[in-house]
Coordinates of C-alpha atoms and ligand atoms in Angstrom, one line a residue:
M1 CA -15.3 -0.7 113.9
T2 CA -17.2 -3.8 113.1
D3 CA -20.9 -4.1 114.4
K4 CA -21.0 -6.9 117.1
H5 CA -22.1 -10.1 116.0
P6 CA -26.1 -10.0 117.7
A7 CA -25.8 -13.9 118.6
A8 CA -22.1 -13.9 120.1
A9 CA -23.4 -14.4 124.1
T10 CA -23.8 -18.1 124.7
A11 CA -23.5 -19.9 128.0
L12 CA -19.8 -19.7 128.2
R13 CA -19.1 -16.4 126.2
T14 CA -20.4 -12.8 126.3
D15 CA -18.8 -11.7 123.3
Y16 CA -16.5 -12.7 120.5
C17 CA -12.7 -11.8 120.9
G18 CA -12.5 -9.5 117.4
E19 CA -15.4 -7.8 118.1
L20 CA -14.1 -5.7 121.5
G21 CA -13.5 -2.3 121.5
L22 CA -12.7 0.9 123.4
E23 CA -16.4 1.2 123.7
D24 CA -16.2 -2.1 126.0
A25 CA -13.9 -0.6 128.5
G26 CA -14.6 -1.0 132.1
R27 CA -17.0 -4.2 131.2
T28 CA -16.3 -7.6 132.8
V29 CA -16.5 -10.1 129.6
S30 CA -15.9 -13.7 129.0
V31 CA -14.2 -14.6 125.5
C32 CA -13.5 -18.3 124.3
G33 CA -11.4 -19.5 121.7
W34 CA -7.9 -20.6 120.9
V35 CA -4.4 -19.8 122.3
H36 CA -2.7 -17.8 119.1
S37 CA 0.2 -16.9 121.0
R38 CA 1.5 -16.2 124.3
R39 CA 4.4 -13.6 125.0
E40 CA 5.6 -13.7 128.7
H41 CA 5.7 -10.6 130.3
G42 CA 8.2 -10.3 133.3
S43 CA 7.9 -13.9 135.4
E44 CA 4.3 -13.6 136.4
L45 CA 2.4 -12.1 133.4
A46 CA 2.1 -13.1 129.9
F47 CA 0.2 -11.8 127.0
V48 CA -1.8 -14.5 125.6
D49 CA -3.6 -13.4 122.3
L50 CA -7.1 -15.5 122.0
R51 CA -8.3 -16.4 119.1
D52 CA -11.8 -17.1 117.6
R53 CA -13.8 -16.6 114.0
T54 CA -14.1 -12.8 114.5
G55 CA -10.3 -12.3 115.1
L56 CA -8.0 -11.8 118.0
V57 CA -7.7 -10.3 121.5
Q58 CA -5.0 -9.7 123.7
C59 CA -5.5 -11.0 127.3
V60 CA -3.1 -10.2 130.3
V61 CA -3.0 -13.6 132.1
S62 CA -0.8 -14.5 135.2
N63 CA 0.6 -17.8 135.5
A64 CA 0.3 -18.7 132.0
H65 CA 2.9 -21.3 131.7
D66 CA 0.7 -24.4 131.3
L67 CA -1.2 -22.4 128.3
R68 CA 0.0 -24.0 125.0
S69 CA -0.8 -22.7 121.4
E70 CA -4.0 -23.9 120.3
Y71 CA -5.4 -24.8 123.9
V72 CA -8.8 -24.1 123.8
L73 CA -9.7 -21.1 126.6
R74 CA -12.5 -19.6 128.3
I75 CA -11.2 -16.1 129.6
T76 CA -13.3 -13.9 131.8
G77 CA -11.6 -10.5 132.6
T78 CA -12.1 -6.8 132.4
V79 CA -11.6 -4.8 129.1
R80 CA -9.5 -1.9 129.4
A81 CA -7.5 0.5 126.9
R82 CA -3.8 -0.4 126.2
L83 CA -1.2 2.1 128.0
E84 CA -0.4 4.5 125.5
G85 CA 2.3 3.7 123.1
T86 CA 1.3 -0.1 123.3
E87 CA -1.6 -0.1 121.1
N88 CA -1.5 -2.3 118.0
P89 CA -3.2 -0.3 114.9
K90 CA -2.9 -3.4 112.8
L91 CA -5.3 -5.6 114.9
A92 CA -9.0 -4.8 115.1
T93 CA -8.9 -4.8 118.9
G94 CA -5.4 -3.3 119.0
A95 CA -6.8 -0.5 121.3
I96 CA -7.9 -2.2 124.2
E97 CA -7.0 -5.8 126.4
V98 CA -8.6 -8.0 128.6
G99 CA -7.0 -7.8 132.0
D100 CA -7.4 -9.2 135.6
C101 CA -7.9 -12.5 133.7
E102 CA -9.3 -15.6 135.2
V103 CA -8.3 -18.6 132.6
E104 CA -10.5 -21.9 132.1
I105 CA -8.8 -24.4 130.3
L106 CA -11.5 -26.3 128.1
A107 CA -9.3 -28.4 126.3
A108 CA -5.8 -29.1 125.8
A109 CA -4.0 -29.1 122.6
E110 CA -1.0 -31.1 121.0
P111 CA 1.4 -28.6 119.0
P112 CA -0.3 -27.7 115.9
P113 CA 1.2 -29.6 112.5
F114 CA 1.8 -26.3 111.4
P115 CA 1.5 -22.6 112.3
I116 CA -1.7 -21.0 112.1
D117 CA -0.3 -17.5 111.2
G118 CA -1.3 -17.1 107.3
R119 CA 2.1 -16.7 106.6
T120 CA 4.0 -20.2 106.6
S121 CA 3.7 -22.2 103.4
V122 CA 2.4 -25.3 104.0
D123 CA 2.0 -28.0 101.7
E124 CA -1.5 -28.9 100.5
T125 CA -1.8 -32.5 101.4
T126 CA -1.0 -31.6 104.9
R127 CA -3.1 -28.8 105.3
L128 CA -6.2 -31.2 103.8
R129 CA -5.1 -34.0 106.3
H130 CA -5.6 -31.4 109.1
R131 CA -8.2 -29.2 107.8
Y132 CA -9.5 -28.6 111.0
V133 CA -6.5 -27.0 111.8
D134 CA -6.2 -25.3 108.5
L135 CA -10.0 -24.1 108.6
R136 CA -8.8 -21.6 111.8
N137 CA -6.6 -19.5 109.4
E138 CA -8.1 -16.3 108.6
R139 CA -7.9 -16.9 104.9
M140 CA -10.1 -20.0 104.9
Q141 CA -12.6 -18.5 107.9
H142 CA -13.0 -15.2 105.1
N143 CA -13.3 -17.6 102.0
L144 CA -16.0 -19.5 104.0
R145 CA -17.7 -16.3 105.0
V146 CA -17.5 -15.2 101.5
R147 CA -19.0 -18.4 100.3
A148 CA -21.6 -18.3 102.8
R149 CA -22.8 -14.5 101.8
V150 CA -22.5 -15.8 98.1
N151 CA -25.0 -18.8 98.7
S152 CA -27.4 -16.7 100.6
A153 CA -27.6 -13.8 98.2
I154 CA -28.1 -16.2 95.3
R155 CA -30.9 -17.8 97.3
G156 CA -32.6 -14.5 98.3
A157 CA -32.4 -13.2 94.4
M158 CA -33.5 -16.5 93.2
E159 CA -36.7 -16.4 95.6
A160 CA -37.4 -12.5 95.1
Q161 CA -38.1 -13.4 91.5
G162 CA -40.5 -16.3 92.2
F163 CA -38.2 -19.2 92.0
L164 CA -39.4 -22.1 94.3
E165 CA -36.3 -24.1 95.9
I166 CA -37.0 -28.0 95.5
E167 CA -34.5 -30.7 96.3
T168 CA -34.0 -33.6 93.8
P169 CA -32.3 -36.8 94.6
M170 CA -28.8 -38.0 94.7
L171 CA -29.6 -41.6 93.6
I172 CA -30.7 -41.4 90.2
A173 CA -30.4 -43.1 86.7
S174 CA -27.5 -41.4 84.5
T175 CA -28.1 -37.7 83.6
P176 CA -26.4 -36.6 80.0
E177 CA -23.9 -34.1 80.8
G178 CA -21.2 -35.9 79.1
A179 CA -19.0 -36.7 81.8
R180 CA -18.5 -40.2 83.6
D181 CA -20.9 -41.4 86.1
F182 CA -20.2 -41.9 89.9
V183 CA -22.2 -44.8 90.4
V184 CA -23.7 -46.5 93.7
P185 CA -24.3 -50.3 94.0
S186 CA -27.5 -51.2 94.6
R187 CA -27.6 -54.0 97.7
L188 CA -31.4 -54.6 97.0
S189 CA -31.0 -55.1 93.2
P190 CA -27.1 -56.6 93.1
G191 CA -25.5 -56.2 89.7
E192 CA -27.6 -52.7 89.1
F193 CA -26.3 -49.2 90.3
Y194 CA -27.6 -45.8 90.4
A195 CA -25.8 -42.9 89.1
L196 CA -25.1 -39.7 91.4
P197 CA -26.6 -36.8 89.5
Q198 CA -24.2 -34.9 87.3
S199 CA -26.7 -32.3 87.5
P200 CA -30.3 -32.1 88.2
Q201 CA -31.0 -31.4 84.5
L202 CA -33.9 -34.0 83.7
F203 CA -35.6 -33.7 87.1
K204 CA -35.5 -29.6 86.6
Q205 CA -37.5 -30.5 83.5
L206 CA -39.8 -32.9 85.1
C207 CA -40.6 -29.9 87.6
M208 CA -41.7 -27.8 84.7
V209 CA -44.1 -30.7 83.3
G210 CA -45.2 -31.0 86.9
G211 CA -46.3 -26.9 86.6
I212 CA -43.6 -25.8 89.2
D213 CA -42.7 -23.0 86.7
R214 CA -40.1 -21.5 88.3
Y215 CA -37.5 -23.9 90.3
F216 CA -34.1 -23.5 91.6
Q217 CA -31.9 -25.6 93.8
I218 CA -27.9 -25.0 95.3
A219 CA -27.3 -28.6 94.1
R220 CA -24.4 -30.6 94.8
C221 CA -23.4 -32.1 91.2
L222 CA -20.7 -35.0 91.0
R223 CA -18.7 -35.8 87.6
D224 CA -16.1 -38.5 87.5
E225 CA -13.5 -36.0 85.6
D226 CA -9.6 -34.9 85.9
L227 CA -9.3 -32.7 88.2
R228 CA -7.9 -29.4 87.9
A229 CA -7.6 -26.0 89.6
D230 CA -11.3 -25.1 88.6
R231 CA -13.1 -28.3 89.1
Q232 CA -13.8 -31.1 91.6
F233 CA -15.5 -34.5 91.6
E234 CA -18.4 -32.9 93.6
F235 CA -19.5 -29.2 93.1
M236 CA -22.2 -26.7 93.6
Q237 CA -24.3 -25.1 91.1
L238 CA -27.0 -22.6 91.2
D239 CA -29.3 -25.0 89.3
A240 CA -32.6 -23.2 87.7
E241 CA -35.4 -23.4 85.1
A242 CA -38.3 -21.6 84.1
S243 CA -41.3 -22.2 82.0
F244 CA -43.1 -19.7 79.5
V245 CA -39.9 -17.9 79.1
S246 CA -37.4 -16.8 76.4
Q247 CA -33.6 -16.9 76.5
D248 CA -33.5 -13.3 77.6
D249 CA -35.9 -14.2 80.7
I250 CA -33.2 -16.7 81.9
L251 CA -30.4 -14.3 81.1
H252 CA -32.3 -11.7 83.4
F253 CA -33.0 -14.1 86.3
I254 CA -29.3 -15.6 86.3
S255 CA -27.9 -11.9 85.8
E256 CA -30.1 -10.7 88.7
A257 CA -28.4 -14.0 91.1
V258 CA -24.8 -13.2 90.2
A259 CA -25.1 -9.6 90.8
A260 CA -26.7 -10.1 94.0
A261 CA -23.5 -12.5 94.8
A262 CA -20.9 -10.1 93.7
E263 CA -22.6 -7.1 95.6
A264 CA -23.1 -9.0 98.7
V265 CA -19.1 -9.7 98.6
T266 CA -17.9 -6.5 97.2
G267 CA -20.7 -3.9 98.2
A268 CA -20.6 -2.7 94.6
R269 CA -23.3 -3.9 92.3
P270 CA -21.7 -5.0 88.9
A271 CA -23.1 -3.3 85.6
E272 CA -25.2 -4.8 83.3
I273 CA -23.3 -7.9 82.0
P274 CA -22.8 -7.6 78.5
R275 CA -23.6 -10.3 75.5
I276 CA -21.6 -11.4 72.5
T277 CA -22.1 -14.3 70.2
W278 CA -20.2 -17.4 70.2
L279 CA -18.6 -16.8 66.8
E280 CA -17.7 -13.5 67.8
A281 CA -16.2 -14.6 71.1
M282 CA -14.1 -16.8 69.0
E283 CA -13.0 -14.3 66.1
R284 CA -12.3 -12.0 68.7
Y285 CA -10.8 -13.6 71.8
G286 CA -10.1 -17.0 70.5
S287 CA -12.0 -18.8 73.5
D288 CA -15.6 -19.3 74.1
K289 CA -14.8 -18.1 77.7
P290 CA -12.9 -14.8 76.7
D291 CA -11.4 -13.2 79.5
I292 CA -12.6 -9.5 78.9
R293 CA -10.8 -7.6 81.4
F294 CA -7.8 -7.2 78.9
G295 CA -7.7 -6.4 75.0
M296 CA -5.2 -8.0 72.9
E297 CA -8.1 -9.1 70.8
L298 CA -7.3 -11.5 67.6
V299 CA -7.2 -9.2 64.2
E300 CA -8.0 -10.9 61.2
L301 CA -5.2 -10.9 58.4
T302 CA -6.5 -13.3 55.7
E303 CA -7.4 -10.8 53.3
V304 CA -4.0 -9.1 53.8
F305 CA -2.3 -12.6 52.6
A306 CA -5.0 -13.5 50.3
G307 CA -2.3 -13.2 47.3
T308 CA 0.9 -14.0 49.0
E309 CA 3.9 -15.7 48.1
F310 CA 5.1 -16.8 51.5
N311 CA 4.1 -20.4 52.1
A312 CA 3.4 -20.3 55.4
F313 CA 0.3 -17.8 55.2
K314 CA -1.2 -19.6 52.3
A315 CA -3.9 -20.9 54.5
P316 CA -7.8 -20.4 55.1
C317 CA -7.3 -18.0 58.0
V318 CA -4.3 -16.1 59.1
K319 CA -4.9 -13.9 62.6
A320 CA -2.5 -12.1 64.7
I321 CA -2.7 -10.7 68.3
C322 CA -0.5 -7.9 69.4
L323 CA 1.1 -7.8 72.9
P324 CA 2.1 -4.0 74.0
G325 CA 5.6 -3.6 74.6
G326 CA 6.3 -7.3 73.6
A327 CA 9.2 -6.3 71.7
E328 CA 11.4 -6.6 74.8
L329 CA 10.9 -10.4 74.7
T330 CA 14.2 -12.3 74.2
R331 CA 14.8 -14.6 71.6
N332 CA 14.8 -17.3 74.1
K333 CA 11.3 -16.4 75.5
L334 CA 10.0 -16.1 71.7
D335 CA 11.5 -19.7 70.9
A336 CA 9.7 -20.9 74.3
L337 CA 6.4 -19.2 73.0
T338 CA 7.2 -20.8 69.4
D339 CA 7.4 -24.5 71.5
T340 CA 4.2 -23.8 73.6
A341 CA 2.2 -22.8 70.3
K342 CA 3.5 -26.1 68.5
R343 CA 2.6 -28.3 71.5
W344 CA -0.9 -26.9 71.3
G345 CA -0.9 -28.1 67.8
A346 CA 0.3 -24.9 65.6
K347 CA 2.2 -25.6 62.6
G348 CA 4.3 -22.7 63.6
L349 CA 4.3 -19.1 65.1
V350 CA 5.3 -15.9 63.3
W351 CA 6.7 -13.0 65.5
M352 CA 7.4 -9.6 64.6
K353 CA 8.8 -6.7 66.5
V354 CA 7.8 -3.4 65.7
E355 CA 10.7 -1.2 65.5
A356 CA 11.2 2.8 64.6
N357 CA 9.3 3.9 61.6
G358 CA 6.9 0.9 61.5
A359 CA 10.1 -1.6 60.4
L360 CA 9.1 -5.3 61.2
A361 CA 11.9 -7.3 62.7
S362 CA 11.5 -10.9 61.9
P363 CA 12.8 -13.9 60.9
V364 CA 10.2 -13.9 58.2
A365 CA 10.0 -10.3 57.1
K366 CA 12.1 -10.7 54.0
F367 CA 9.5 -13.1 52.5
L368 CA 7.0 -10.5 53.0
S369 CA 5.8 -7.8 50.3
A370 CA 5.7 -3.9 51.6
D371 CA 2.2 -3.9 51.3
E372 CA 1.5 -6.9 53.2
Q373 CA 3.8 -5.6 55.7
A374 CA 1.9 -2.3 55.8
G375 CA -1.1 -4.6 56.0
I376 CA -0.1 -6.3 59.2
L377 CA 0.8 -2.9 60.7
A378 CA -2.5 -1.3 59.7
A379 CA -4.6 -4.2 61.0
T380 CA -3.0 -4.5 64.2
A381 CA -2.4 -0.6 64.8
A382 CA 0.9 -2.0 66.6
D383 CA 3.1 0.7 67.5
E384 CA 7.1 1.0 68.0
G385 CA 7.9 -1.5 71.0
D386 CA 5.0 -3.7 70.2
L387 CA 5.1 -7.7 69.6
I388 CA 2.9 -9.1 66.6
L389 CA 2.1 -12.8 66.9
I390 CA 1.0 -14.6 64.0
V391 CA -1.0 -17.7 62.9
A392 CA -1.9 -19.2 59.8
D393 CA -4.2 -22.5 59.7
E394 CA -7.7 -23.6 59.8
R395 CA -9.6 -20.9 61.3
R396 CA -10.8 -23.2 64.4
T397 CA -7.3 -24.0 65.0
V398 CA -5.9 -20.5 64.5
W399 CA -8.7 -19.2 67.3
R400 CA -7.5 -21.8 69.7
I401 CA -3.7 -21.4 69.3
L402 CA -4.0 -17.4 69.4
G403 CA -6.7 -17.2 72.4
L404 CA -4.1 -19.3 74.4
L405 CA -1.6 -17.2 73.7
R406 CA -3.5 -14.0 74.5
N407 CA -4.2 -15.6 77.7
E408 CA -1.0 -16.9 78.5
L409 CA 0.7 -13.3 77.7
G410 CA -2.2 -10.9 78.8
R411 CA -4.0 -12.2 81.6
P412 CA -4.1 -10.3 84.8
P413 CA -4.1 -12.4 88.2
V414 CA -7.4 -13.1 89.9
T415 CA -6.9 -10.2 92.3
E416 CA -6.8 -7.7 89.3
G417 CA -8.8 -5.9 86.8
G418 CA -12.2 -6.2 88.7
L419 CA -15.1 -8.4 87.6
S420 CA -15.8 -9.1 83.9
F421 CA -19.0 -11.1 83.5
L422 CA -19.8 -11.8 79.9
W423 CA -22.8 -14.0 78.5
V424 CA -21.7 -15.7 75.2
V425 CA -24.8 -16.7 73.4
D426 CA -25.9 -18.7 70.2
F427 CA -23.7 -21.3 71.0
P428 CA -23.3 -24.0 67.8
L429 CA -25.8 -27.0 68.5
F430 CA -22.7 -29.4 68.0
E431 CA -19.3 -29.2 69.1
A432 CA -17.9 -31.5 66.4
L433 CA -18.4 -34.7 64.4
G434 CA -17.4 -37.9 66.3
D435 CA -15.1 -40.6 64.8
D436 CA -18.5 -42.5 64.1
G437 CA -19.5 -39.2 61.8
K438 CA -22.2 -38.1 64.2
P439 CA -22.3 -35.0 65.7
I440 CA -21.5 -34.2 69.2
P441 CA -23.9 -32.1 71.2
A442 CA -22.1 -28.9 72.5
H443 CA -24.6 -28.4 75.3
H444 CA -26.6 -31.5 75.8
P445 CA -29.3 -33.4 73.7
F446 CA -32.3 -31.6 75.1
T447 CA -30.8 -28.1 73.7
M448 CA -33.2 -26.3 71.0
P449 CA -31.6 -25.3 67.8
H450 CA -31.5 -21.6 66.9
A451 CA -35.1 -20.7 65.0
D452 CA -33.1 -19.5 62.2
D453 CA -31.2 -22.4 61.7
V454 CA -33.6 -25.5 61.8
A455 CA -33.3 -25.9 58.1
L456 CA -29.5 -26.7 58.4
L457 CA -30.6 -29.8 60.3
E458 CA -32.4 -31.2 57.7
S459 CA -29.8 -31.4 54.7
G460 CA -27.4 -33.9 57.4
N461 CA -24.5 -32.3 55.5
P462 CA -21.5 -32.0 58.3
D463 CA -20.8 -28.4 57.2
D464 CA -24.6 -27.5 57.8
L465 CA -24.8 -29.2 61.0
L466 CA -21.4 -27.5 62.3
A467 CA -22.8 -24.4 61.4
C468 CA -25.9 -24.7 62.9
R469 CA -26.7 -22.6 65.9
S470 CA -28.5 -23.4 69.1
Q471 CA -30.5 -21.4 71.9
A472 CA -27.6 -22.2 74.4
Y473 CA -25.7 -19.6 76.5
D474 CA -23.1 -19.4 78.8
L475 CA -22.1 -17.1 81.4
T476 CA -18.4 -16.3 81.8
L477 CA -16.2 -14.4 84.6
N478 CA -12.6 -13.1 84.2
G479 CA -12.1 -16.2 81.5
W480 CA -13.6 -18.8 83.6
E481 CA -16.9 -20.4 82.4
L482 CA -19.4 -20.2 85.2
G483 CA -22.2 -22.0 83.8
S484 CA -24.3 -22.9 81.0
G485 CA -28.0 -23.0 80.2
S486 CA -30.4 -23.5 77.1
V487 CA -33.8 -23.2 75.8
R488 CA -34.8 -26.8 75.7
I489 CA -36.7 -28.9 73.2
H490 CA -39.9 -29.4 74.4
R491 CA -41.5 -31.0 71.0
P492 CA -41.2 -34.6 70.5
D493 CA -40.7 -34.6 66.8
I494 CA -37.7 -31.7 67.2
Q495 CA -36.3 -34.0 69.9
R496 CA -36.9 -37.2 68.0
Q497 CA -35.2 -35.4 64.8
I498 CA -32.2 -34.6 67.1
F499 CA -32.0 -37.8 68.7
S500 CA -31.8 -39.4 65.3
L501 CA -29.1 -36.8 64.2
L502 CA -26.8 -37.6 67.0
G503 CA -27.4 -41.7 66.5
I504 CA -29.3 -42.3 69.6
S505 CA -31.9 -45.1 68.7
D506 CA -35.5 -45.0 69.7
E507 CA -34.5 -47.9 71.8
E508 CA -31.7 -46.1 73.4
A509 CA -33.5 -43.0 73.9
E510 CA -36.4 -44.8 75.5
R511 CA -33.8 -46.4 78.0
K512 CA -31.8 -43.3 78.9
F513 CA -34.7 -41.0 79.1
G514 CA -37.8 -42.6 78.5
F515 CA -39.2 -41.3 81.8
L516 CA -38.8 -37.5 80.2
L517 CA -40.0 -38.5 76.9
T518 CA -43.0 -40.0 78.4
A519 CA -43.4 -37.1 80.5
F520 CA -43.0 -34.7 77.7
R521 CA -46.5 -36.3 76.1
F522 CA -48.7 -35.1 79.0
G523 CA -48.2 -31.6 78.2
A524 CA -44.7 -29.9 78.5
P525 CA -44.9 -26.2 78.7
P526 CA -41.7 -24.3 76.4
H527 CA -38.8 -24.1 79.2
A528 CA -35.6 -23.1 79.7
G529 CA -32.9 -23.0 82.4
F530 CA -29.3 -22.5 83.7
A531 CA -27.1 -23.7 86.1
F532 CA -23.6 -21.9 87.4
G533 CA -20.9 -23.3 89.6
I534 CA -20.8 -21.7 93.0
D535 CA -17.3 -23.0 93.7
R536 CA -15.8 -20.8 91.0
L537 CA -17.7 -17.6 91.3
V538 CA -16.6 -17.8 95.2
A539 CA -13.1 -18.4 94.1
I540 CA -13.0 -15.4 91.9
L541 CA -14.8 -12.9 94.5
A542 CA -12.4 -14.2 97.3
G543 CA -9.5 -13.7 95.2
E544 CA -8.3 -17.1 94.9
E545 CA -7.0 -18.8 91.7
N546 CA -8.0 -22.3 92.9
I547 CA -11.1 -23.8 94.0
R548 CA -10.0 -25.7 96.9
E549 CA -9.5 -22.8 99.0
V550 CA -13.1 -21.9 98.8
I551 CA -14.2 -25.4 99.7
A552 CA -14.3 -26.6 103.3
F553 CA -13.3 -30.2 102.7
P554 CA -12.1 -30.6 99.2
K555 CA -10.4 -33.4 97.6
T556 CA -6.5 -33.1 96.5
Q557 CA -5.7 -33.1 92.5
S558 CA -5.8 -36.7 92.6
G559 CA -9.3 -37.3 93.9
A560 CA -8.4 -38.3 97.4
D561 CA -9.2 -37.0 100.9
P562 CA -6.0 -37.1 103.0
L563 CA -8.3 -36.3 106.2
T564 CA -10.7 -39.2 105.8
N565 CA -8.6 -41.1 103.4
A566 CA -11.2 -41.5 100.9
P567 CA -11.4 -43.5 98.6
T568 CA -11.1 -46.5 101.0
P569 CA -11.6 -50.4 100.2
I570 CA -14.4 -52.0 101.7
D571 CA -14.5 -55.3 103.4
A572 CA -15.4 -58.6 101.8
A573 CA -18.8 -59.1 103.3
H574 CA -20.1 -55.9 102.1
L575 CA -18.9 -56.5 98.8
D576 CA -20.9 -60.0 99.0
E577 CA -23.7 -58.1 100.1
L578 CA -23.7 -55.9 97.0
G579 CA -23.0 -58.7 95.0
L580 CA -19.6 -57.2 94.0
R581 CA -16.2 -59.0 93.3
V582 CA -13.0 -56.6 93.1
L583 CA -10.6 -57.5 90.3
P584 CA -6.8 -57.5 91.0
K585 CA -5.5 -54.3 90.1
A586 CA -4.3 -54.0 86.2
K587 CA -0.5 -53.7 86.1
D588 CA 1.0 -50.6 84.3
Ligands
LIG1 N1 -27.7 -29.4 83.4 C1 -26.6 -28.0 82.6 C2 -25.2 -28.2 83.6 O1 -25.2 -28.8 84.4 C3 -27.2 -26.8 82.7 C4 -28.5 -26.5 82.2 O2 -28.6 -26.6 81.0 O3 -29.3 -25.8 82.9 O4 -24.2 -27.7 83.0

C-alpha cells in the first residue's frame, strides 16, 4: 500500500487515482485525470481506466461512448471492492473500482500521436515533439520523480553541512572550462556579447573571497559541445566551493551529497567511496573513469617481453586483459575486435585462447618462447576457456586501447551490478602538450599543483610538466565521469607561474580573468571545490542509459528542440537592434 499523498485534495479532487484502496471502500470520491483506456462492458456500461501522476483506477461508467483516449475527466463515484475473481493484482488499485460514476468532461483531446502504454516504441523526435504527451508515460513520471528526489536530497545534504545556496548570473564573461561558449548579443552594446556560463567557476571563487565560506548551487551550465548520450548543451550541476579546506574535506562533503541522493532513490546508503590515484586507474583499468563493477583489470607484461624476439612486442609497454570464457569468441568476432582496436589507434591486437593444460592458441604463439608463454599465463592468471588480449605500444596508447576493449567486452548494462562510486585523485596538472608546445590544463588554469611536484614546474622540461600531478580529483560512477574539482590556486605568484607555462600572457590573463586576479589581491582564503552532473547521476539511479530520459525537455542529438523548434531565425529588425548580420550559409 502506498501512503496517501497529503496534498491530494483540491477544489476538483478528493484523491489521486493511484492511491485508492480497499480501505476507501464505501467512500464517495472525486478523481481527475486522463482516459487511459475504455473497455465496453455490455451496451450500457464501460470500464474507464483514469490516469493521473500516481497511476490508474478503474471507473465503471454508463454512457461512456463520448469518452475518448486522453480526454480529461473528473469522475465522482463510490469506491467498492471488485467482485471476487475480477481483481487485477498487477495494478496497485486492482482490488477496487469506482462505481456509480458521474462524469464531467474537463477537456476533450485529439487522438494522441502515440499510445501512452510504455510498451510501444516511438522514435525520439516524435516523443520530443509531443513531450507533454510523452511525459504522461509512467517511465517519464518515474524518472522525473527520481530527479526531484535527487535534487532535494543533495540540497538537504549540502545545507546540513553548512553550505549556503547562492545563485550566480547567467549573462557573464567567458569561463575557462575548455568548451565553446554559447553567446548572447548585447543590445545596449552592439557588437559585444555575453557568454552563458559553462560553470559558475569564477563566481564561486569570488564567493570565497567574499567570505561566504561554503557555497553551493544546483546550477545550470551551458557548453556548446557535440551532444552524446551523456551530454546536452545545458545540464545541471551540483556546484560547490569551500574555504580553509583540504582535498579530503571536499571529498567528504561531496560523498555525503551523492550518498544522500543514492539513498533517497534506492533506500540504501552506499558504502564509503573508495579512492584511487589517476595513475593507478590508468594502469589497472586504462581509464580515468574506471567502471569498477567488473574486474578484467589490465595486466603488466612489459617485463615478460623485455628481451623478446617477437617484433610486435618490442615496445615501451605491453599489457593484457583477460576475458573469462572468451575463448568461445569466433574468428569473425576476433577479427572485428582487432579492426575496432585499430580504428581506435592500435597498431594491432594480439589474441590468445587458453586451451587445456595452459596451451595458448594464437596466430602469434609460434613466435613466443616457452618462458614468455608461461609468463603471460602467470601474470594474467588465465584459465582454460579464457581469452587474452594483448596490446604493445606507448604506455598511454596501451592504456587507452585496453581500457576501451575492457569496457566493450565486460561492461554490464546500467541496470546491473549496483552503484560503484569511485574517487580518482592526483590527476596530472596537464593533459598533454598542445601544437604550440604549451601544456594544456587537465582541469582548469586555477588548479593547484600537487605539493610534492611543484619543483617539476621549475624545469619547464615537457616530461617533467606532464609528470606533474595536481590537486584535482574526479568522481566516477559505473564508468561515467560524474564530476571534477580541485584545490584552487589562491596565491598570485603560483597563478602567474601557471599562466606563463600555459602561454597566457599577463595581458590575456588580465582581459579574461582580471576581475578574479584583482579580487585575489584583496585577501583570498585557501579554497577548493567540486561540481558533479546531476543529469548523469539521475540517469544511473533511474536505470537509464541516456540522460535525455531524465530531462523533462531535452534537445535531440543534433541540438534541436522538436517541440519549440529552437533554434529559430530571428527577424531583420531584431538583428538590426543587436547590430548583427547573418551571412549566407556556407556550402558544404
Ligand atoms: N568548474 C568545474 C567544472 O564545472 C568544477 C570545479 O572545479 O569545481 O567542471
